[in-house]
């Protein structure tokens, strides 16, 4: 069944509005305005509300991602927000305004963080092993670690791993294994070593580079990556999550891949779209996902 997931109410985050190819968000006490290519409708709030933004991101001419923030006086370039759920998951995240419009957190992933936390706690293994690939600043890593997992966090960018470590320390956690690696090369080696994991998390970009210039192109690499992940999963005790944010990459593509590669999970999987809703009740699509557990 095609499923839609969205973020639960969260005191330190709110999508205030979206429209005219932008989104207006509140992270803690600070309001940010930044580009959002899928918000093709008109904004719900008046221009005066958008002008309240503490920082506004403007793209460089000819670039889809790179640009600059215009920051109002008194607004910090870095700050920390809290995250707490009724099931006991409690984390803290350091945010910062990057030159690629990102702030170090994707709030729409909240339902997946809850899934990771809950499924890690359900594993039969005394200390579940979890591998987080393309792990970025580590929210999914910390959800698994908070549930007691032995977590390997892999990202090809060293500075991003430092950021994730800051989030770990802010959340009063420790013990994560940090790797600056090319994801495909690492997974191939793990398969050869016969390694097994009780949890696997993937959030790959549409395009990227490994630490030594290795090329990642989603449509070229995802099929092999999923096949390798199947080899790494504990056959009787596991959860699996893949999330994609690539314009035009339909959840039906994931459906076809997962049906072929994980046929026994056909009746256990959830597949669909993740979205955020704004104050005008519009749904802003922010990726496709597939997840399942034994």
PDB file of C-alpha atoms in Angstrom:
ATOM      1  CA  UNK A   1       0.000   0.000   0.000  1.00  0.00           C
ATOM      2  CA  UNK A   2       1.227   3.497  -0.879  1.00  0.00           C
ATOM      3  CA  UNK A   3       1.823   5.388   2.395  1.00  0.00           C
ATOM      4  CA  UNK A   4       2.251   9.048   3.264  1.00  0.00           C
ATOM      5  CA  UNK A   5       4.357   9.983   6.303  1.00  0.00           C
ATOM      6  CA  UNK A   6       4.659  13.363   7.979  1.00  0.00           C
ATOM      7  CA  UNK A   7       6.283  14.891  11.034  1.00  0.00           C
ATOM      8  CA  UNK A   8       4.531  14.728  14.399  1.00  0.00           C
ATOM      9  CA  UNK A   9       4.042  18.013  16.322  1.00  0.00           C
ATOM     10  CA  UNK A  10       7.456  19.235  17.447  1.00  0.00           C
ATOM     11  CA  UNK A  11       7.991  22.232  19.698  1.00  0.00           C
ATOM     12  CA  UNK A  12      11.333  23.228  18.142  1.00  0.00           C
ATOM     13  CA  UNK A  13      10.344  22.899  14.481  1.00  0.00           C
ATOM     14  CA  UNK A  14       7.514  24.172  12.307  1.00  0.00           C
ATOM     15  CA  UNK A  15       6.962  24.627   8.582  1.00  0.00           C
ATOM     16  CA  UNK A  16       5.225  27.987   8.652  1.00  0.00           C
ATOM     17  CA  UNK A  17       4.559  28.369   4.949  1.00  0.00           C
ATOM     18  CA  UNK A  18       5.619  27.216   1.494  1.00  0.00           C
ATOM     19  CA  UNK A  19       5.071  28.677  -1.933  1.00  0.00           C
ATOM     20  CA  UNK A  20       6.644  30.557  -4.819  1.00  0.00           C
ATOM     21  CA  UNK A  21       9.470  27.964  -4.785  1.00  0.00           C
ATOM     22  CA  UNK A  22      10.437  28.752  -1.183  1.00  0.00           C
ATOM     23  CA  UNK A  23       9.693  27.541   2.344  1.00  0.00           C
ATOM     24  CA  UNK A  24       9.495  29.420   5.628  1.00  0.00           C
ATOM     25  CA  UNK A  25      10.532  27.403   8.685  1.00  0.00           C
ATOM     26  CA  UNK A  26      11.012  27.913  12.406  1.00  0.00           C
ATOM     27  CA  UNK A  27      13.929  26.100  14.011  1.00  0.00           C
ATOM     28  CA  UNK A  28      13.759  26.828  17.726  1.00  0.00           C
ATOM     29  CA  UNK A  29      13.550  30.618  18.059  1.00  0.00           C
ATOM     30  CA  UNK A  30      14.830  31.377  14.565  1.00  0.00           C
ATOM     31  CA  UNK A  31      12.853  31.662  11.322  1.00  0.00           C
ATOM     32  CA  UNK A  32      14.543  30.825   8.018  1.00  0.00           C
ATOM     33  CA  UNK A  33      13.460  31.322   4.411  1.00  0.00           C
ATOM     34  CA  UNK A  34      15.132  29.185   1.768  1.00  0.00           C
ATOM     35  CA  UNK A  35      14.462  27.746  -1.714  1.00  0.00           C
ATOM     36  CA  UNK A  36      12.189  24.723  -2.193  1.00  0.00           C
ATOM     37  CA  UNK A  37      11.779  23.657  -5.845  1.00  0.00           C
ATOM     38  CA  UNK A  38       8.597  21.647  -5.257  1.00  0.00           C
ATOM     39  CA  UNK A  39       6.600  24.491  -3.657  1.00  0.00           C
ATOM     40  CA  UNK A  40       5.120  25.667  -6.945  1.00  0.00           C
ATOM     41  CA  UNK A  41       1.901  27.152  -5.471  1.00  0.00           C
ATOM     42  CA  UNK A  42       1.291  30.589  -3.950  1.00  0.00           C
ATOM     43  CA  UNK A  43       2.341  31.274  -0.339  1.00  0.00           C
ATOM     44  CA  UNK A  44      -0.400  31.113   2.299  1.00  0.00           C
ATOM     45  CA  UNK A  45       0.976  33.825   4.579  1.00  0.00           C
ATOM     46  CA  UNK A  46       1.323  37.516   3.654  1.00  0.00           C
ATOM     47  CA  UNK A  47       4.699  38.951   2.667  1.00  0.00           C
ATOM     48  CA  UNK A  48       4.952  40.649   6.074  1.00  0.00           C
ATOM     49  CA  UNK A  49       5.246  37.208   7.738  1.00  0.00           C
ATOM     50  CA  UNK A  50       8.022  36.146   5.378  1.00  0.00           C
ATOM     51  CA  UNK A  51       9.856  39.369   6.183  1.00  0.00           C
ATOM     52  CA  UNK A  52      10.104  38.203   9.801  1.00  0.00           C
ATOM     53  CA  UNK A  53      12.725  35.637   8.740  1.00  0.00           C
ATOM     54  CA  UNK A  54      15.969  35.901  10.707  1.00  0.00           C
ATOM     55  CA  UNK A  55      17.892  34.608   7.688  1.00  0.00           C
ATOM     56  CA  UNK A  56      17.086  34.280   3.980  1.00  0.00           C
ATOM     57  CA  UNK A  57      18.993  32.139   1.489  1.00  0.00           C
ATOM     58  CA  UNK A  58      19.569  33.401  -2.060  1.00  0.00           C
ATOM     59  CA  UNK A  59      20.988  31.149  -4.768  1.00  0.00           C
ATOM     60  CA  UNK A  60      23.998  32.128  -6.806  1.00  0.00           C
ATOM     61  CA  UNK A  61      23.170  32.844 -10.435  1.00  0.00           C
ATOM     62  CA  UNK A  62      23.283  29.611 -12.439  1.00  0.00           C
ATOM     63  CA  UNK A  63      23.397  27.330  -9.382  1.00  0.00           C
ATOM     64  CA  UNK A  64      20.629  25.114  -8.034  1.00  0.00           C
ATOM     65  CA  UNK A  65      22.196  24.671  -4.590  1.00  0.00           C
ATOM     66  CA  UNK A  66      25.028  27.075  -3.792  1.00  0.00           C
ATOM     67  CA  UNK A  67      24.313  30.569  -2.550  1.00  0.00           C
ATOM     68  CA  UNK A  68      24.461  32.905   0.439  1.00  0.00           C
ATOM     69  CA  UNK A  69      22.478  33.613   3.577  1.00  0.00           C
ATOM     70  CA  UNK A  70      21.404  37.154   4.412  1.00  0.00           C
ATOM     71  CA  UNK A  71      21.374  37.106   8.215  1.00  0.00           C
ATOM     72  CA  UNK A  72      19.722  39.762  10.368  1.00  0.00           C
ATOM     73  CA  UNK A  73      21.826  41.285  13.155  1.00  0.00           C
ATOM     74  CA  UNK A  74      21.691  39.292  16.375  1.00  0.00           C
ATOM     75  CA  UNK A  75      20.968  35.989  14.629  1.00  0.00           C
ATOM     76  CA  UNK A  76      23.575  33.294  15.413  1.00  0.00           C
ATOM     77  CA  UNK A  77      25.090  31.289  12.573  1.00  0.00           C
ATOM     78  CA  UNK A  78      24.878  28.165  14.766  1.00  0.00           C
ATOM     79  CA  UNK A  79      22.398  27.127  17.458  1.00  0.00           C
ATOM     80  CA  UNK A  80      20.975  23.981  19.092  1.00  0.00           C
ATOM     81  CA  UNK A  81      17.402  22.688  19.059  1.00  0.00           C
ATOM     82  CA  UNK A  82      15.777  19.880  20.995  1.00  0.00           C
ATOM     83  CA  UNK A  83      13.833  16.844  19.816  1.00  0.00           C
ATOM     84  CA  UNK A  84      11.741  14.631  22.094  1.00  0.00           C
ATOM     85  CA  UNK A  85       9.156  11.919  21.472  1.00  0.00           C
ATOM     86  CA  UNK A  86       6.711  10.102  23.806  1.00  0.00           C
ATOM     87  CA  UNK A  87       8.444   6.756  23.220  1.00  0.00           C
ATOM     88  CA  UNK A  88      11.565   8.048  24.995  1.00  0.00           C
ATOM     89  CA  UNK A  89      13.632   9.248  22.051  1.00  0.00           C
ATOM     90  CA  UNK A  90      15.322  12.489  23.081  1.00  0.00           C
ATOM     91  CA  UNK A  91      18.041  14.176  21.010  1.00  0.00           C
ATOM     92  CA  UNK A  92      19.633  17.560  20.405  1.00  0.00           C
ATOM     93  CA  UNK A  93      20.892  18.924  17.101  1.00  0.00           C
ATOM     94  CA  UNK A  94      23.375  21.678  16.289  1.00  0.00           C
ATOM     95  CA  UNK A  95      22.181  23.686  13.311  1.00  0.00           C
ATOM     96  CA  UNK A  96      24.194  25.931  11.037  1.00  0.00           C
ATOM     97  CA  UNK A  97      23.626  27.806   7.790  1.00  0.00           C
ATOM     98  CA  UNK A  98      25.630  26.193   4.988  1.00  0.00           C
ATOM     99  CA  UNK A  99      26.432  27.577   1.548  1.00  0.00           C
ATOM    100  CA  UNK A 100      24.193  24.849   0.061  1.00  0.00           C
ATOM    101  CA  UNK A 101      21.014  26.146   1.805  1.00  0.00           C
ATOM    102  CA  UNK A 102      21.000  23.211   4.263  1.00  0.00           C
ATOM    103  CA  UNK A 103      21.053  23.673   8.034  1.00  0.00           C
ATOM    104  CA  UNK A 104      22.228  20.188   9.061  1.00  0.00           C
ATOM    105  CA  UNK A 105      18.827  18.630   9.654  1.00  0.00           C
ATOM    106  CA  UNK A 106      15.919  17.303   7.583  1.00  0.00           C
ATOM    107  CA  UNK A 107      12.886  17.562   9.904  1.00  0.00           C
ATOM    108  CA  UNK A 108      10.632  15.606   7.551  1.00  0.00           C
ATOM    109  CA  UNK A 109      12.613  12.505   8.562  1.00  0.00           C
ATOM    110  CA  UNK A 110      10.996  12.516  12.013  1.00  0.00           C
ATOM    111  CA  UNK A 111       8.748   9.471  11.267  1.00  0.00           C
ATOM    112  CA  UNK A 112      11.796   7.536  10.090  1.00  0.00           C
ATOM    113  CA  UNK A 113      13.807   8.459  13.207  1.00  0.00           C
ATOM    114  CA  UNK A 114      10.943   7.086  15.295  1.00  0.00           C
ATOM    115  CA  UNK A 115      10.858   3.933  13.156  1.00  0.00           C
ATOM    116  CA  UNK A 116      14.613   3.424  13.635  1.00  0.00           C
ATOM    117  CA  UNK A 117      14.397   3.928  17.397  1.00  0.00           C
ATOM    118  CA  UNK A 118      11.436   1.621  17.843  1.00  0.00           C
ATOM    119  CA  UNK A 119      12.698  -1.106  15.509  1.00  0.00           C
ATOM    120  CA  UNK A 120      16.167  -1.104  17.053  1.00  0.00           C
ATOM    121  CA  UNK A 121      14.600  -1.729  20.446  1.00  0.00           C
ATOM    122  CA  UNK A 122      12.632  -4.680  19.006  1.00  0.00           C
ATOM    123  CA  UNK A 123      15.653  -6.583  17.706  1.00  0.00           C
ATOM    124  CA  UNK A 124      16.383  -9.975  19.229  1.00  0.00           C
ATOM    125  CA  UNK A 125      20.130  -9.351  19.307  1.00  0.00           C
ATOM    126  CA  UNK A 126      21.370  -8.167  22.697  1.00  0.00           C
ATOM    127  CA  UNK A 127      23.293  -5.343  20.997  1.00  0.00           C
ATOM    128  CA  UNK A 128      21.933  -4.823  17.466  1.00  0.00           C
ATOM    129  CA  UNK A 129      24.426  -3.776  14.803  1.00  0.00           C
ATOM    130  CA  UNK A 130      23.208  -0.873  12.658  1.00  0.00           C
ATOM    131  CA  UNK A 131      24.893   0.580   9.568  1.00  0.00           C
ATOM    132  CA  UNK A 132      23.936   4.097   8.458  1.00  0.00           C
ATOM    133  CA  UNK A 133      25.115   4.902   4.920  1.00  0.00           C
ATOM    134  CA  UNK A 134      25.243   8.436   3.475  1.00  0.00           C
ATOM    135  CA  UNK A 135      24.677   9.377   7.110  1.00  0.00           C
ATOM    136  CA  UNK A 136      25.140  13.165   6.925  1.00  0.00           C
ATOM    137  CA  UNK A 137      24.870  14.854  10.357  1.00  0.00           C
ATOM    138  CA  UNK A 138      23.645  11.714  12.040  1.00  0.00           C
ATOM    139  CA  UNK A 139      20.044  12.096  13.245  1.00  0.00           C
ATOM    140  CA  UNK A 140      19.266   8.509  12.164  1.00  0.00           C
ATOM    141  CA  UNK A 141      22.568   7.349  13.686  1.00  0.00           C
ATOM    142  CA  UNK A 142      21.643   8.892  17.024  1.00  0.00           C
ATOM    143  CA  UNK A 143      18.131   7.403  16.961  1.00  0.00           C
ATOM    144  CA  UNK A 144      19.661   3.929  16.643  1.00  0.00           C
ATOM    145  CA  UNK A 145      22.357   4.629  19.229  1.00  0.00           C
ATOM    146  CA  UNK A 146      19.801   5.977  21.724  1.00  0.00           C
ATOM    147  CA  UNK A 147      17.996   2.633  21.382  1.00  0.00           C
ATOM    148  CA  UNK A 148      21.157   0.732  22.331  1.00  0.00           C
ATOM    149  CA  UNK A 149      22.615  -0.203  18.944  1.00  0.00           C
ATOM    150  CA  UNK A 150      26.255  -0.620  17.980  1.00  0.00           C
ATOM    151  CA  UNK A 151      26.199   1.948  15.171  1.00  0.00           C
ATOM    152  CA  UNK A 152      28.544   2.493  12.237  1.00  0.00           C
ATOM    153  CA  UNK A 153      28.063   5.951  10.737  1.00  0.00           C
ATOM    154  CA  UNK A 154      29.477   6.382   7.220  1.00  0.00           C
ATOM    155  CA  UNK A 155      29.710   9.543   5.168  1.00  0.00           C
ATOM    156  CA  UNK A 156      32.248  10.596   2.543  1.00  0.00           C
ATOM    157  CA  UNK A 157      32.690  14.123   3.970  1.00  0.00           C
ATOM    158  CA  UNK A 158      34.918  14.427   7.033  1.00  0.00           C
ATOM    159  CA  UNK A 159      33.436  17.755   8.162  1.00  0.00           C
ATOM    160  CA  UNK A 160      29.944  16.257   8.158  1.00  0.00           C
ATOM    161  CA  UNK A 161      31.122  13.503  10.483  1.00  0.00           C
ATOM    162  CA  UNK A 162      32.498  16.146  12.852  1.00  0.00           C
ATOM    163  CA  UNK A 163      29.077  17.784  12.808  1.00  0.00           C
ATOM    164  CA  UNK A 164      27.409  14.448  13.573  1.00  0.00           C
ATOM    165  CA  UNK A 165      29.813  13.938  16.479  1.00  0.00           C
ATOM    166  CA  UNK A 166      28.761  17.341  17.861  1.00  0.00           C
ATOM    167  CA  UNK A 167      25.133  16.179  17.712  1.00  0.00           C
ATOM    168  CA  UNK A 168      26.057  12.963  19.522  1.00  0.00           C
ATOM    169  CA  UNK A 169      27.760  14.858  22.323  1.00  0.00           C
ATOM    170  CA  UNK A 170      24.902  17.372  22.577  1.00  0.00           C
ATOM    171  CA  UNK A 171      22.540  14.406  22.944  1.00  0.00           C
ATOM    172  CA  UNK A 172      24.645  12.889  25.771  1.00  0.00           C
ATOM    173  CA  UNK A 173      25.470   9.817  23.702  1.00  0.00           C
ATOM    174  CA  UNK A 174      28.762   8.140  22.793  1.00  0.00           C
ATOM    175  CA  UNK A 175      30.223   5.024  21.216  1.00  0.00           C
ATOM    176  CA  UNK A 176      29.397   5.631  17.533  1.00  0.00           C
ATOM    177  CA  UNK A 177      31.912   4.318  14.975  1.00  0.00           C
ATOM    178  CA  UNK A 178      32.716   7.097  12.478  1.00  0.00           C
ATOM    179  CA  UNK A 179      33.871   6.282   8.940  1.00  0.00           C
ATOM    180  CA  UNK A 180      34.877   8.625   6.110  1.00  0.00           C
ATOM    181  CA  UNK A 181      34.422   6.190   3.238  1.00  0.00           C
ATOM    182  CA  UNK A 182      32.894   5.607  -0.152  1.00  0.00           C
ATOM    183  CA  UNK A 183      29.637   3.805   0.637  1.00  0.00           C
ATOM    184  CA  UNK A 184      29.693   1.373  -2.274  1.00  0.00           C
ATOM    185  CA  UNK A 185      33.298   0.316  -1.689  1.00  0.00           C
ATOM    186  CA  UNK A 186      32.663  -0.205   2.024  1.00  0.00           C
ATOM    187  CA  UNK A 187      29.509  -2.265   1.486  1.00  0.00           C
ATOM    188  CA  UNK A 188      31.260  -4.481  -1.059  1.00  0.00           C
ATOM    189  CA  UNK A 189      34.038  -5.171   1.457  1.00  0.00           C
ATOM    190  CA  UNK A 190      31.542  -5.901   4.216  1.00  0.00           C
ATOM    191  CA  UNK A 191      29.779  -8.448   2.008  1.00  0.00           C
ATOM    192  CA  UNK A 192      33.095 -10.179   1.294  1.00  0.00           C
ATOM    193  CA  UNK A 193      33.824 -10.250   5.033  1.00  0.00           C
ATOM    194  CA  UNK A 194      30.477 -11.884   5.720  1.00  0.00           C
ATOM    195  CA  UNK A 195      29.328  -9.071   8.022  1.00  0.00           C
ATOM    196  CA  UNK A 196      25.724  -8.995   9.175  1.00  0.00           C
ATOM    197  CA  UNK A 197      23.613  -6.134  10.534  1.00  0.00           C
ATOM    198  CA  UNK A 198      20.283  -6.019  12.303  1.00  0.00           C
ATOM    199  CA  UNK A 199      19.584  -2.564  10.887  1.00  0.00           C
ATOM    200  CA  UNK A 200      20.483  -0.835   7.624  1.00  0.00           C
ATOM    201  CA  UNK A 201      19.721   2.819   6.819  1.00  0.00           C
ATOM    202  CA  UNK A 202      20.322   4.501   3.448  1.00  0.00           C
ATOM    203  CA  UNK A 203      19.679   8.118   2.487  1.00  0.00           C
ATOM    204  CA  UNK A 204      21.681   8.496  -0.720  1.00  0.00           C
ATOM    205  CA  UNK A 205      21.919  11.703  -2.750  1.00  0.00           C
ATOM    206  CA  UNK A 206      21.041  11.962  -6.415  1.00  0.00           C
ATOM    207  CA  UNK A 207      24.698  12.646  -7.132  1.00  0.00           C
ATOM    208  CA  UNK A 208      27.820  12.663  -4.997  1.00  0.00           C
ATOM    209  CA  UNK A 209      31.525  11.956  -4.678  1.00  0.00           C
ATOM    210  CA  UNK A 210      33.439   9.654  -2.369  1.00  0.00           C
ATOM    211  CA  UNK A 211      36.480  10.867  -0.401  1.00  0.00           C
ATOM    212  CA  UNK A 212      38.790   9.862  -3.265  1.00  0.00           C
ATOM    213  CA  UNK A 213      36.589  11.171  -6.057  1.00  0.00           C
ATOM    214  CA  UNK A 214      34.484   8.020  -6.449  1.00  0.00           C
ATOM    215  CA  UNK A 215      31.349   8.814  -8.434  1.00  0.00           C
ATOM    216  CA  UNK A 216      27.845   8.131  -7.097  1.00  0.00           C
ATOM    217  CA  UNK A 217      24.893   8.482  -9.496  1.00  0.00           C
ATOM    218  CA  UNK A 218      21.629   7.327  -7.930  1.00  0.00           C
ATOM    219  CA  UNK A 219      19.998   5.763 -10.976  1.00  0.00           C
ATOM    220  CA  UNK A 220      23.211   3.915 -11.872  1.00  0.00           C
ATOM    221  CA  UNK A 221      24.167   2.654  -8.413  1.00  0.00           C
ATOM    222  CA  UNK A 222      20.985   2.079  -6.388  1.00  0.00           C
ATOM    223  CA  UNK A 223      20.128  -1.353  -7.809  1.00  0.00           C
ATOM    224  CA  UNK A 224      23.531  -2.795  -6.892  1.00  0.00           C
ATOM    225  CA  UNK A 225      23.551  -1.046  -3.526  1.00  0.00           C
ATOM    226  CA  UNK A 226      20.223  -2.593  -2.531  1.00  0.00           C
ATOM    227  CA  UNK A 227      21.396  -6.058  -3.630  1.00  0.00           C
ATOM    228  CA  UNK A 228      24.506  -5.703  -1.470  1.00  0.00           C
ATOM    229  CA  UNK A 229      22.429  -4.494   1.476  1.00  0.00           C
ATOM    230  CA  UNK A 230      20.332  -7.638   1.245  1.00  0.00           C
ATOM    231  CA  UNK A 231      23.514  -9.669   1.726  1.00  0.00           C
ATOM    232  CA  UNK A 232      24.388  -7.662   4.843  1.00  0.00           C
ATOM    233  CA  UNK A 233      21.041  -8.027   6.609  1.00  0.00           C
ATOM    234  CA  UNK A 234      20.632 -10.610   9.351  1.00  0.00           C
ATOM    235  CA  UNK A 235      18.191 -12.988   7.590  1.00  0.00           C
ATOM    236  CA  UNK A 236      15.885 -13.432  10.590  1.00  0.00           C
ATOM    237  CA  UNK A 237      16.314 -10.260  12.658  1.00  0.00           C
ATOM    238  CA  UNK A 238      16.473  -6.939  10.840  1.00  0.00           C
ATOM    239  CA  UNK A 239      14.970  -3.631   9.828  1.00  0.00           C
ATOM    240  CA  UNK A 240      15.705  -1.747   6.634  1.00  0.00           C
ATOM    241  CA  UNK A 241      15.077   1.832   5.561  1.00  0.00           C
ATOM    242  CA  UNK A 242      15.881   3.655   2.337  1.00  0.00           C
ATOM    243  CA  UNK A 243      14.967   7.298   1.779  1.00  0.00           C
ATOM    244  CA  UNK A 244      15.407   9.252  -1.449  1.00  0.00           C
ATOM    245  CA  UNK A 245      15.109  12.938  -2.222  1.00  0.00           C
ATOM    246  CA  UNK A 246      15.550  13.247  -5.950  1.00  0.00           C
ATOM    247  CA  UNK A 247      13.089  15.168  -8.103  1.00  0.00           C
ATOM    248  CA  UNK A 248      11.330  12.834 -10.492  1.00  0.00           C
ATOM    249  CA  UNK A 249      12.468   9.657  -8.717  1.00  0.00           C
ATOM    250  CA  UNK A 250       9.089   7.993  -8.162  1.00  0.00           C
ATOM    251  CA  UNK A 251       8.247   5.711  -5.243  1.00  0.00           C
ATOM    252  CA  UNK A 252       7.182   3.236  -7.932  1.00  0.00           C
ATOM    253  CA  UNK A 253      10.846   2.845  -8.845  1.00  0.00           C
ATOM    254  CA  UNK A 254      11.572   1.876  -5.250  1.00  0.00           C
ATOM    255  CA  UNK A 255       8.579  -0.453  -5.333  1.00  0.00           C
ATOM    256  CA  UNK A 256       9.964  -2.272  -8.369  1.00  0.00           C
ATOM    257  CA  UNK A 257      13.479  -2.546  -6.913  1.00  0.00           C
ATOM    258  CA  UNK A 258      12.381  -3.757  -3.491  1.00  0.00           C
ATOM    259  CA  UNK A 259       9.893  -6.235  -4.975  1.00  0.00           C
ATOM    260  CA  UNK A 260      12.690  -7.818  -6.997  1.00  0.00           C
ATOM    261  CA  UNK A 261      15.425  -7.743  -4.367  1.00  0.00           C
ATOM    262  CA  UNK A 262      13.424  -8.376  -1.171  1.00  0.00           C
ATOM    263  CA  UNK A 263      10.483 -10.530  -2.376  1.00  0.00           C
ATOM    264  CA  UNK A 264       9.796 -12.015   1.080  1.00  0.00           C
ATOM    265  CA  UNK A 265       9.183  -8.518   2.471  1.00  0.00           C
ATOM    266  CA  UNK A 266       6.405  -7.736  -0.002  1.00  0.00           C
ATOM    267  CA  UNK A 267       3.661  -7.906   2.632  1.00  0.00           C
ATOM    268  CA  UNK A 268       5.705  -6.246   5.399  1.00  0.00           C
ATOM    269  CA  UNK A 269       6.988  -3.136   3.698  1.00  0.00           C
ATOM    270  CA  UNK A 270       5.778   0.441   3.777  1.00  0.00           C
ATOM    271  CA  UNK A 271       6.484   2.513   0.691  1.00  0.00           C
ATOM    272  CA  UNK A 272       5.441   5.997  -0.309  1.00  0.00           C
ATOM    273  CA  UNK A 273       6.186   9.685   0.188  1.00  0.00           C
ATOM    274  CA  UNK A 274       7.306  11.868   3.068  1.00  0.00           C
ATOM    275  CA  UNK A 275       5.897  15.371   3.365  1.00  0.00           C
ATOM    276  CA  UNK A 276       5.576  18.380   5.650  1.00  0.00           C
ATOM    277  CA  UNK A 277       2.355  20.318   6.079  1.00  0.00           C
ATOM    278  CA  UNK A 278       2.339  24.080   6.563  1.00  0.00           C
ATOM    279  CA  UNK A 279      -0.043  26.432   8.347  1.00  0.00           C
ATOM    280  CA  UNK A 280      -2.241  26.464   5.248  1.00  0.00           C
ATOM    281  CA  UNK A 281      -2.558  22.653   5.381  1.00  0.00           C
ATOM    282  CA  UNK A 282      -0.716  22.247   2.060  1.00  0.00           C
ATOM    283  CA  UNK A 283       1.453  19.140   1.802  1.00  0.00           C
ATOM    284  CA  UNK A 284       5.052  19.770   0.699  1.00  0.00           C
ATOM    285  CA  UNK A 285       6.549  16.541  -0.766  1.00  0.00           C
ATOM    286  CA  UNK A 286      10.104  15.923   0.422  1.00  0.00           C
ATOM    287  CA  UNK A 287      11.112  12.466  -0.689  1.00  0.00           C
ATOM    288  CA  UNK A 288      10.182   8.844  -1.198  1.00  0.00           C
ATOM    289  CA  UNK A 289      10.907   5.993   1.186  1.00  0.00           C
ATOM    290  CA  UNK A 290      10.660   2.266   1.715  1.00  0.00           C
ATOM    291  CA  UNK A 291      11.007   0.504   5.074  1.00  0.00           C
ATOM    292  CA  UNK A 292      10.330  -2.919   6.513  1.00  0.00           C
ATOM    293  CA  UNK A 293      11.231  -5.122   9.464  1.00  0.00           C
ATOM    294  CA  UNK A 294      11.106  -8.802  10.359  1.00  0.00           C
TER     295      UNK A 294
END
